[in-house]
Amino acid sequence: MPGPKEATPDQCQRFLRPIINELLRLWKDGVVIVTPKYPQGRLVRVALVAVVCDKPAAHKIGGFGSHSHTNFCTLCWICQDLKSTPEAFKENGFPERTNKRHRELQKEYLKCTTKAARDAFVKQYATRWSELHRLPYFDICEMIVIDPMHNLFLGVVKTHFYHIWVQLNVLRKTKELRSLHAILAKLKLPAHLGRLPSLIGEPAGGSLTADQWRVFATVVAPLIIPQLWAQYIPEESPEELARRRASEIATILKQKKEAAAAARKAKAAEVVEEQLGRGKRLRRPTEKAAAMDIDPDDSNGVDAGALSEDDSGDEYGINPTQSRRRKRPRKPQSTEAEDEARDSNTPVNLHPDDPANSLKLCTAIKTYVRESITEDELVRADKLYREYCLELVELYGPEVIRPNHHYATHTPRNIRNYGPLHEFWTFLFERLNKVLKGYRTPNHAGGELETSFFREFQRTVQQSRLLAQGAREPSGSELRDAVQLMYRATDDDRGTVQGLARNLDLAQEDAGISFQLSPRFEKLTLPPDIYASVLTNLQLRYAAVALHSYLSLAPSPDSRALYPQAFSFDHAVVQNRRYMASFRSISPTSSFVTVRVSDAPSSRFWVGELSAVLVVKQDYIAIGTQTFGYVRWFRPAPIDLSGTVWEAFDPLRVQIWAIDEYLAPGENGPNMLINLQDIVSHVARLDVLIRGRRHWATIPVGTV
């Protein structure tokens, strides 16, 4: 939609009208599509089954009141004053918002003939007209989905760590936050997950993406949070600490609200002065607008869950075609000595129940993001999340609760309607925002900006067509190699459509592959320990084929010697994931794997380091081509999870191992040689301290 200003909810409907007209034709009349199999054509009808977008857009498109409205939810009639009460986190705690009632209210809205009447209607009923009303099959309340990317990752997770722990000084900058950075530096993550900023939570650490918040919640936080809390023991009793901390949080938020109100008044005065200087007609706020005191986190109609660290709203609150506002002057940064002095005079704010509370959130989200989920798992995750929210109020006070916390209670409902979260989250589409922001628009605004976008787009298309021709050349050709070098060497494509396409190609390079070996390999002589394991494995599996070691005499005339020659591959792709062989990689972090070794629940999964991906093929032996993974198994620690915070959260699959120790060949444990298709997922590993002794703690990064 054109700028320079953001369209109002009613203006948005004008742009939706032609789209809805087409959807109605596709639903009623359909379209005939001719294919080679059906030369006469096949009639195809099209239905809109879901609207998935961020909350501000969802409320505009669906004809709901703003997400800062008193009745802010699209699925029930909860109000702002009750969002931190126990009823807000109970199933069916408030009357359901139905499609029938919403459509009735939309018809009533059309009867309002003046702007004042429409505003009064919206204030009372939180409903506007929506063009989606014209689609006879569309359930406006059910089919406008609460996007999990914005709601869970940029909303609930970010609020817990950054807005509560960091901004409200639960993690002191020079104490707990610095310790967290030290622990994070020791965490071993698979390469495909990337790295979280080493200074997470500080301005120098930058703003985390939604995908980084997902990794933080499902992999990083479950390992590091219990360790961080174990380093700082408060002197107060848990009850006293909770009361003091909640009171301090309420005071901080009140001061922030007052400061934001003062800043708005100062800005209004600045605008008035500027208008007077230019000789323009003075625009004064109405009595109602002047009396409004909006929570600073909900200002500008932007979803609090998606604000960036500086609360600028750039995450999605500003249309890329709008002229950007002048940046606010940066607040003066305190010196390290000042930070040290302030934190030394501040008591420990870590409550003993904080880790268990945060792990409830992590466990619920880890369950939600599974590629497949059962009804029982969904019910357990929903229960954990609701308990998390109730405890959040007790631990930090009701002031920390935001609309996103309530929205997330409807996540199971969306999963039941549309399947696992990856089926409908907006990770792919939101990356297009990065594309638009990446266009070079030096000092352009208004209509100039749109023209710049189209020119840049046309140049990108022409360049991509030329490069695509070269990319289609046969593999190994000089032209194709040159195109690949151009892709890798240039920085100009960052943020363009071509750059987005390349990023997605890399991310999806192994998608849809159930099993595949790397194109790179070498022929080698197996080390004695691996050779012995291969020989023993083949002798057990092929008892009818007499095999013996090439170092010994044949026990019978029919026996065949197995020679130590094999092919070693760089990696194997198993169920869309690439597992590196540590023998052939610089870092072993992408070689840590969890493997299904038994059907027994107590020892079903074992963690180790995938050392080699081997193929044994000797034509003179009738065993065909044999593919193995050689694993150095971690040694189980002589302790269990009892007494740790991880004990109550089995879905996280945290396991404890002896540090720097591996099982020896022949020792009691899994076979060193595995079927590569028994690999379940990568794991993350961290050195932890349990009962005064160091161990390895691992957590799977996929579905286990």
CSV table of C-alpha atoms in Angstrom, one decimal, residues 303-598:
chain,number,residue,atom,x,y,z
A,303,ASP,CA,3.0,-4.9,18.6
A,304,ALA,CA,5.2,-4.8,21.7
A,305,GLY,CA,6.4,-8.4,20.9
A,306,ALA,CA,8.1,-7.3,17.8
A,307,LEU,CA,9.8,-4.1,18.9
A,308,SER,CA,13.6,-4.1,18.5
A,309,GLU,CA,15.9,-3.6,21.4
A,310,ASP,CA,15.8,0.2,21.1
A,311,ASP,CA,12.0,0.1,20.9
A,312,SER,CA,12.2,1.9,17.6
A,313,GLY,CA,9.5,-0.2,16.0
A,314,ASP,CA,11.6,-1.0,12.9
A,315,GLU,CA,10.9,-4.7,13.2
A,316,TYR,CA,7.7,-4.3,11.2
A,317,GLY,CA,6.1,-1.1,12.5
A,318,ILE,CA,7.3,1.2,9.8
A,319,ASN,CA,6.3,0.6,6.2
A,320,PRO,CA,9.5,0.6,4.1
A,321,THR,CA,7.8,3.1,1.7
A,322,GLN,CA,7.4,5.6,4.4
A,323,SER,CA,10.0,8.3,5.1
A,324,ARG,CA,11.9,7.4,8.2
A,325,ARG,CA,11.6,9.6,11.2
A,326,ARG,CA,14.6,11.2,12.6
A,327,LYS,CA,16.4,9.0,15.1
A,328,ARG,CA,16.0,9.8,18.7
A,329,PRO,CA,19.2,11.0,20.3
A,330,ARG,CA,21.1,8.2,22.0
A,331,LYS,CA,21.0,8.1,25.8
A,332,PRO,CA,24.4,8.8,27.4
A,333,GLN,CA,26.1,5.5,28.2
A,334,SER,CA,27.4,4.9,31.7
A,335,THR,CA,31.0,4.0,32.1
A,336,GLU,CA,32.1,0.5,33.2
A,337,ALA,CA,33.1,1.8,36.6
A,338,GLU,CA,29.7,3.4,37.1
A,339,ASP,CA,28.0,0.1,36.1
A,340,GLU,CA,30.3,-1.8,38.6
A,341,ALA,CA,29.5,0.6,41.4
A,342,ARG,CA,25.7,0.5,40.7
A,343,ASP,CA,25.6,-3.3,40.5
A,344,SER,CA,27.7,-3.8,43.6
A,345,ASN,CA,25.1,-1.8,45.6
A,346,THR,CA,22.2,-3.7,44.1
A,347,PRO,CA,21.3,-7.0,45.8
A,348,VAL,CA,21.0,-10.3,43.9
A,349,ASN,CA,17.6,-10.4,42.1
A,350,LEU,CA,17.7,-14.1,41.1
A,351,HIS,CA,14.8,-16.0,42.6
A,352,PRO,CA,15.3,-19.8,43.2
A,353,ASP,CA,12.1,-20.5,41.2
A,354,ASP,CA,13.1,-18.5,38.2
A,355,PRO,CA,14.9,-21.4,36.3
A,356,ALA,CA,11.9,-23.7,36.7
A,357,ASN,CA,9.6,-21.0,35.5
A,358,SER,CA,11.6,-20.2,32.4
A,359,LEU,CA,12.1,-23.9,31.6
A,360,LYS,CA,8.3,-24.3,31.6
A,361,LEU,CA,8.2,-21.7,28.8
A,362,CYS,CA,11.2,-23.4,27.0
A,363,THR,CA,9.6,-26.9,27.2
A,364,ALA,CA,6.2,-25.6,25.9
A,365,ILE,CA,7.9,-23.9,23.0
A,366,LYS,CA,10.1,-26.8,22.2
A,367,THR,CA,7.0,-29.0,22.0
A,368,TYR,CA,5.1,-26.5,19.9
A,369,VAL,CA,7.9,-26.3,17.3
A,370,ARG,CA,8.1,-30.0,16.7
A,371,GLU,CA,7.6,-31.1,13.1
A,372,SER,CA,4.8,-33.4,14.3
A,373,ILE,CA,2.9,-33.2,17.6
A,374,THR,CA,0.3,-35.4,19.2
A,375,GLU,CA,-2.8,-34.3,21.1
A,376,ASP,CA,-1.3,-35.4,24.4
A,377,GLU,CA,1.9,-33.5,23.8
A,378,LEU,CA,-0.1,-30.4,22.9
A,379,VAL,CA,-2.2,-30.6,26.0
A,380,ARG,CA,0.9,-31.0,28.2
A,381,ALA,CA,2.6,-28.0,26.5
A,382,ASP,CA,-0.5,-25.9,26.9
A,383,LYS,CA,-0.7,-26.7,30.6
A,384,LEU,CA,3.0,-25.8,31.1
A,385,TYR,CA,2.6,-22.5,29.3
A,386,ARG,CA,-0.4,-21.5,31.4
A,387,GLU,CA,1.4,-22.4,34.6
A,388,TYR,CA,4.4,-20.4,33.4
A,389,CYS,CA,2.2,-17.3,32.9
A,390,LEU,CA,0.6,-17.6,36.4
A,391,GLU,CA,4.0,-18.0,38.0
A,392,LEU,CA,5.3,-15.0,36.0
A,393,VAL,CA,2.8,-12.8,37.8
A,394,GLU,CA,3.8,-14.2,41.2
A,395,LEU,CA,7.6,-13.8,40.5
A,396,TYR,CA,7.7,-10.5,38.8
A,397,GLY,CA,4.4,-8.8,39.4
A,398,PRO,CA,1.4,-8.2,37.1
A,399,GLU,CA,3.0,-5.2,35.4
A,400,VAL,CA,5.2,-7.4,33.2
A,401,ILE,CA,2.3,-9.2,31.5
A,402,ARG,CA,1.6,-8.1,27.9
A,403,PRO,CA,-1.1,-9.0,25.4
A,404,ASN,CA,1.3,-11.5,23.8
A,405,HIS,CA,1.2,-13.6,26.9
A,406,HIS,CA,-2.5,-14.1,26.5
A,407,TYR,CA,-2.4,-14.5,22.7
A,408,ALA,CA,0.0,-17.5,23.2
A,409,THR,CA,-2.7,-19.3,25.2
A,410,HIS,CA,-4.5,-19.7,21.8
A,411,THR,CA,-1.5,-21.4,20.2
A,412,PRO,CA,-2.9,-24.9,20.7
A,413,ARG,CA,-6.1,-23.8,19.0
A,414,ASN,CA,-4.2,-22.7,15.9
A,415,ILE,CA,-2.1,-25.9,15.9
A,416,ARG,CA,-5.3,-28.0,15.9
A,417,ASN,CA,-6.7,-26.0,13.0
A,418,TYR,CA,-3.5,-25.7,10.8
A,419,GLY,CA,-1.0,-28.3,12.1
A,420,PRO,CA,2.5,-27.8,13.5
A,421,LEU,CA,3.8,-24.2,13.8
A,422,HIS,CA,6.2,-24.5,10.8
A,423,GLU,CA,3.2,-24.9,8.6
A,424,PHE,CA,2.0,-21.4,9.1
A,425,TRP,CA,4.6,-19.2,10.8
A,426,THR,CA,5.9,-16.2,8.8
A,427,PHE,CA,9.7,-16.7,8.9
A,428,LEU,CA,9.9,-16.9,5.1
A,429,PHE,CA,7.7,-13.9,4.3
A,430,GLU,CA,9.1,-11.6,7.0
A,431,ARG,CA,12.5,-12.0,5.3
A,432,LEU,CA,11.1,-9.9,2.5
A,433,ASN,CA,11.1,-6.9,4.9
A,434,LYS,CA,14.9,-7.3,5.0
A,435,VAL,CA,14.8,-7.2,1.2
A,436,LEU,CA,13.0,-3.9,1.1
A,437,LYS,CA,15.2,-2.4,3.8
A,438,GLY,CA,18.3,-3.5,1.9
A,439,TYR,CA,17.4,-1.3,-1.2
A,440,ARG,CA,19.6,1.8,-1.4
A,441,THR,CA,17.4,4.9,-1.2
A,442,PRO,CA,19.7,7.8,-0.3
A,443,ASN,CA,17.7,10.6,1.2
A,444,HIS,CA,14.6,9.7,-0.8
A,445,ALA,CA,11.1,10.1,0.7
A,446,GLY,CA,7.5,10.1,-0.4
A,447,GLY,CA,7.0,9.3,-4.1
A,448,GLU,CA,10.8,9.4,-4.8
A,449,LEU,CA,11.2,6.3,-2.6
A,450,GLU,CA,8.7,4.2,-4.5
A,451,THR,CA,10.4,5.1,-7.8
A,452,SER,CA,13.8,4.1,-6.3
A,453,PHE,CA,12.3,0.7,-5.3
A,454,PHE,CA,11.1,0.0,-8.8
A,455,ARG,CA,14.3,1.1,-10.5
A,456,GLU,CA,16.3,-1.1,-8.1
A,457,PHE,CA,13.9,-4.0,-8.6
A,458,GLN,CA,14.3,-3.7,-12.4
A,459,ARG,CA,18.1,-3.7,-12.2
A,460,THR,CA,18.0,-6.7,-9.9
A,461,VAL,CA,15.7,-8.6,-12.3
A,462,GLN,CA,18.0,-7.9,-15.3
A,463,GLN,CA,21.1,-8.9,-13.4
A,464,SER,CA,19.5,-12.0,-12.0
A,465,ARG,CA,18.4,-13.1,-15.5
A,466,LEU,CA,21.9,-12.8,-16.9
A,467,LEU,CA,23.4,-14.7,-13.9
A,468,ALA,CA,20.7,-17.3,-14.0
A,469,GLN,CA,21.7,-18.2,-17.6
A,470,GLY,CA,25.2,-18.9,-16.5
A,471,ALA,CA,24.1,-20.8,-13.4
A,472,ARG,CA,22.2,-23.2,-15.7
A,473,GLU,CA,25.4,-24.2,-17.5
A,474,PRO,CA,26.7,-27.8,-16.9
A,475,SER,CA,28.4,-28.4,-13.6
A,476,GLY,CA,32.1,-27.7,-13.8
A,477,SER,CA,31.8,-25.3,-16.7
A,478,GLU,CA,33.9,-22.1,-16.5
A,479,LEU,CA,30.8,-19.8,-16.9
A,480,ARG,CA,29.0,-21.5,-14.1
A,481,ASP,CA,32.0,-21.4,-11.8
A,482,ALA,CA,32.4,-17.7,-12.6
A,483,VAL,CA,28.8,-17.0,-11.7
A,484,GLN,CA,29.2,-18.8,-8.4
A,485,LEU,CA,32.3,-16.8,-7.6
A,486,MET,CA,30.4,-13.6,-8.4
A,487,TYR,CA,27.6,-14.6,-6.0
A,488,ARG,CA,30.1,-15.3,-3.3
A,489,ALA,CA,32.4,-12.3,-3.9
A,490,THR,CA,29.8,-9.5,-4.1
A,491,ASP,CA,28.2,-7.7,-1.1
A,492,ASP,CA,25.8,-5.7,-3.3
A,493,ASP,CA,23.2,-8.5,-3.3
A,494,ARG,CA,22.7,-8.5,0.4
A,495,GLY,CA,19.1,-7.7,1.1
A,496,THR,CA,18.0,-8.1,-2.6
A,497,VAL,CA,15.6,-10.7,-4.0
A,498,GLN,CA,18.6,-12.6,-5.5
A,499,GLY,CA,20.4,-12.5,-2.1
A,500,LEU,CA,17.2,-13.8,-0.4
A,501,ALA,CA,16.9,-16.6,-3.0
A,502,ARG,CA,20.6,-17.7,-2.4
A,503,ASN,CA,20.1,-17.7,1.4
A,504,LEU,CA,17.0,-19.8,1.0
A,505,ASP,CA,18.9,-22.2,-1.4
A,506,LEU,CA,21.6,-22.7,1.2
A,507,ALA,CA,19.1,-23.2,4.0
A,508,GLN,CA,17.1,-25.7,1.9
A,509,GLU,CA,20.0,-27.4,0.2
A,510,ASP,CA,19.4,-30.6,2.1
A,511,ALA,CA,15.6,-30.3,2.3
A,512,GLY,CA,13.7,-33.3,1.1
A,513,ILE,CA,16.7,-35.6,1.3
A,514,SER,CA,16.1,-38.6,3.6
A,515,PHE,CA,19.7,-40.0,3.1
A,516,GLN,CA,22.6,-38.9,1.0
A,517,LEU,CA,26.4,-38.9,1.2
A,518,SER,CA,28.6,-35.9,0.5
A,519,PRO,CA,30.1,-35.6,-3.0
A,520,ARG,CA,33.6,-35.3,-1.5
A,521,PHE,CA,35.4,-38.4,-0.2
A,522,GLU,CA,38.7,-40.0,-0.1
A,523,LYS,CA,40.0,-43.5,-0.1
A,524,LEU,CA,41.9,-44.4,3.1
A,525,THR,CA,43.3,-47.2,5.2
A,526,LEU,CA,41.2,-47.7,8.2
A,527,PRO,CA,42.8,-47.3,11.6
A,528,PRO,CA,43.2,-50.5,13.6
A,529,ASP,CA,40.4,-49.8,16.1
A,530,ILE,CA,37.9,-48.9,13.3
A,531,TYR,CA,39.0,-51.8,11.2
A,532,ALA,CA,38.4,-54.2,14.1
A,533,SER,CA,34.9,-52.8,14.6
A,534,VAL,CA,34.0,-53.1,10.9
A,535,LEU,CA,35.3,-56.7,10.7
A,536,THR,CA,33.4,-57.7,13.8
A,537,ASN,CA,30.2,-56.0,12.6
A,538,LEU,CA,30.3,-57.7,9.2
A,539,GLN,CA,31.1,-61.1,10.7
A,540,LEU,CA,28.0,-60.9,12.9
A,541,ARG,CA,25.8,-59.6,10.1
A,542,TYR,CA,27.0,-61.9,7.4
A,543,ALA,CA,27.6,-65.2,9.2
A,544,ALA,CA,27.1,-67.2,6.0
A,545,VAL,CA,30.1,-65.3,4.4
A,546,ALA,CA,33.4,-66.4,6.0
A,547,LEU,CA,35.5,-63.3,6.7
A,548,HIS,CA,38.8,-63.0,8.5
A,549,SER,CA,41.4,-60.3,9.1
A,550,TYR,CA,43.9,-59.7,6.4
A,551,LEU,CA,46.6,-59.9,9.1
A,552,SER,CA,45.8,-63.6,9.9
A,553,LEU,CA,45.7,-66.8,8.0
A,554,ALA,CA,42.5,-68.0,6.4
A,555,PRO,CA,40.7,-70.4,8.9
A,556,SER,CA,39.2,-72.2,5.9
A,557,PRO,CA,39.6,-72.3,2.1
A,558,ASP,CA,36.3,-70.5,1.7
A,559,SER,CA,37.2,-67.6,4.0
A,560,ARG,CA,37.8,-64.2,2.5
A,561,ALA,CA,40.2,-61.6,3.9
A,562,LEU,CA,38.7,-58.1,4.6
A,563,TYR,CA,41.2,-55.5,3.7
A,564,PRO,CA,41.3,-52.1,5.6
A,565,GLN,CA,40.5,-50.0,2.5
A,566,ALA,CA,37.4,-47.8,2.7
A,567,PHE,CA,36.0,-44.6,1.5
A,568,SER,CA,35.6,-41.7,4.0
A,569,PHE,CA,33.0,-39.0,3.3
A,570,ASP,CA,32.8,-35.4,4.6
A,571,HIS,CA,29.3,-35.7,5.7
A,572,ALA,CA,26.0,-37.5,5.5
A,573,VAL,CA,22.5,-36.0,5.0
A,574,VAL,CA,19.9,-37.8,7.2
A,575,GLN,CA,16.3,-36.6,7.2
A,576,ASN,CA,17.2,-33.1,5.8
A,577,ARG,CA,20.1,-32.5,8.2
A,578,ARG,CA,23.8,-32.5,7.4
A,579,TYR,CA,26.0,-34.4,9.9
A,580,MET,CA,29.7,-33.8,9.6
A,581,ALA,CA,32.4,-36.4,10.2
A,582,SER,CA,34.8,-34.9,12.8
A,583,PHE,CA,37.8,-36.6,11.1
A,584,ARG,CA,37.2,-34.4,8.1
A,585,SER,CA,36.0,-31.1,9.6
A,586,ILE,CA,37.7,-28.3,11.5
A,587,SER,CA,35.3,-28.2,14.4
A,588,PRO,CA,33.4,-31.1,15.9
A,589,THR,CA,30.3,-29.1,16.9
A,590,SER,CA,28.3,-30.3,13.8
A,591,SER,CA,29.4,-33.9,14.6
A,592,PHE,CA,27.7,-34.2,18.0
A,593,VAL,CA,24.7,-36.4,17.5
A,594,THR,CA,22.0,-38.3,19.4
A,595,VAL,CA,21.4,-41.8,18.1
A,596,ARG,CA,18.6,-44.2,18.6
A,597,VAL,CA,20.4,-47.2,20.0
A,598,SER,CA,17.6,-49.1,21.7
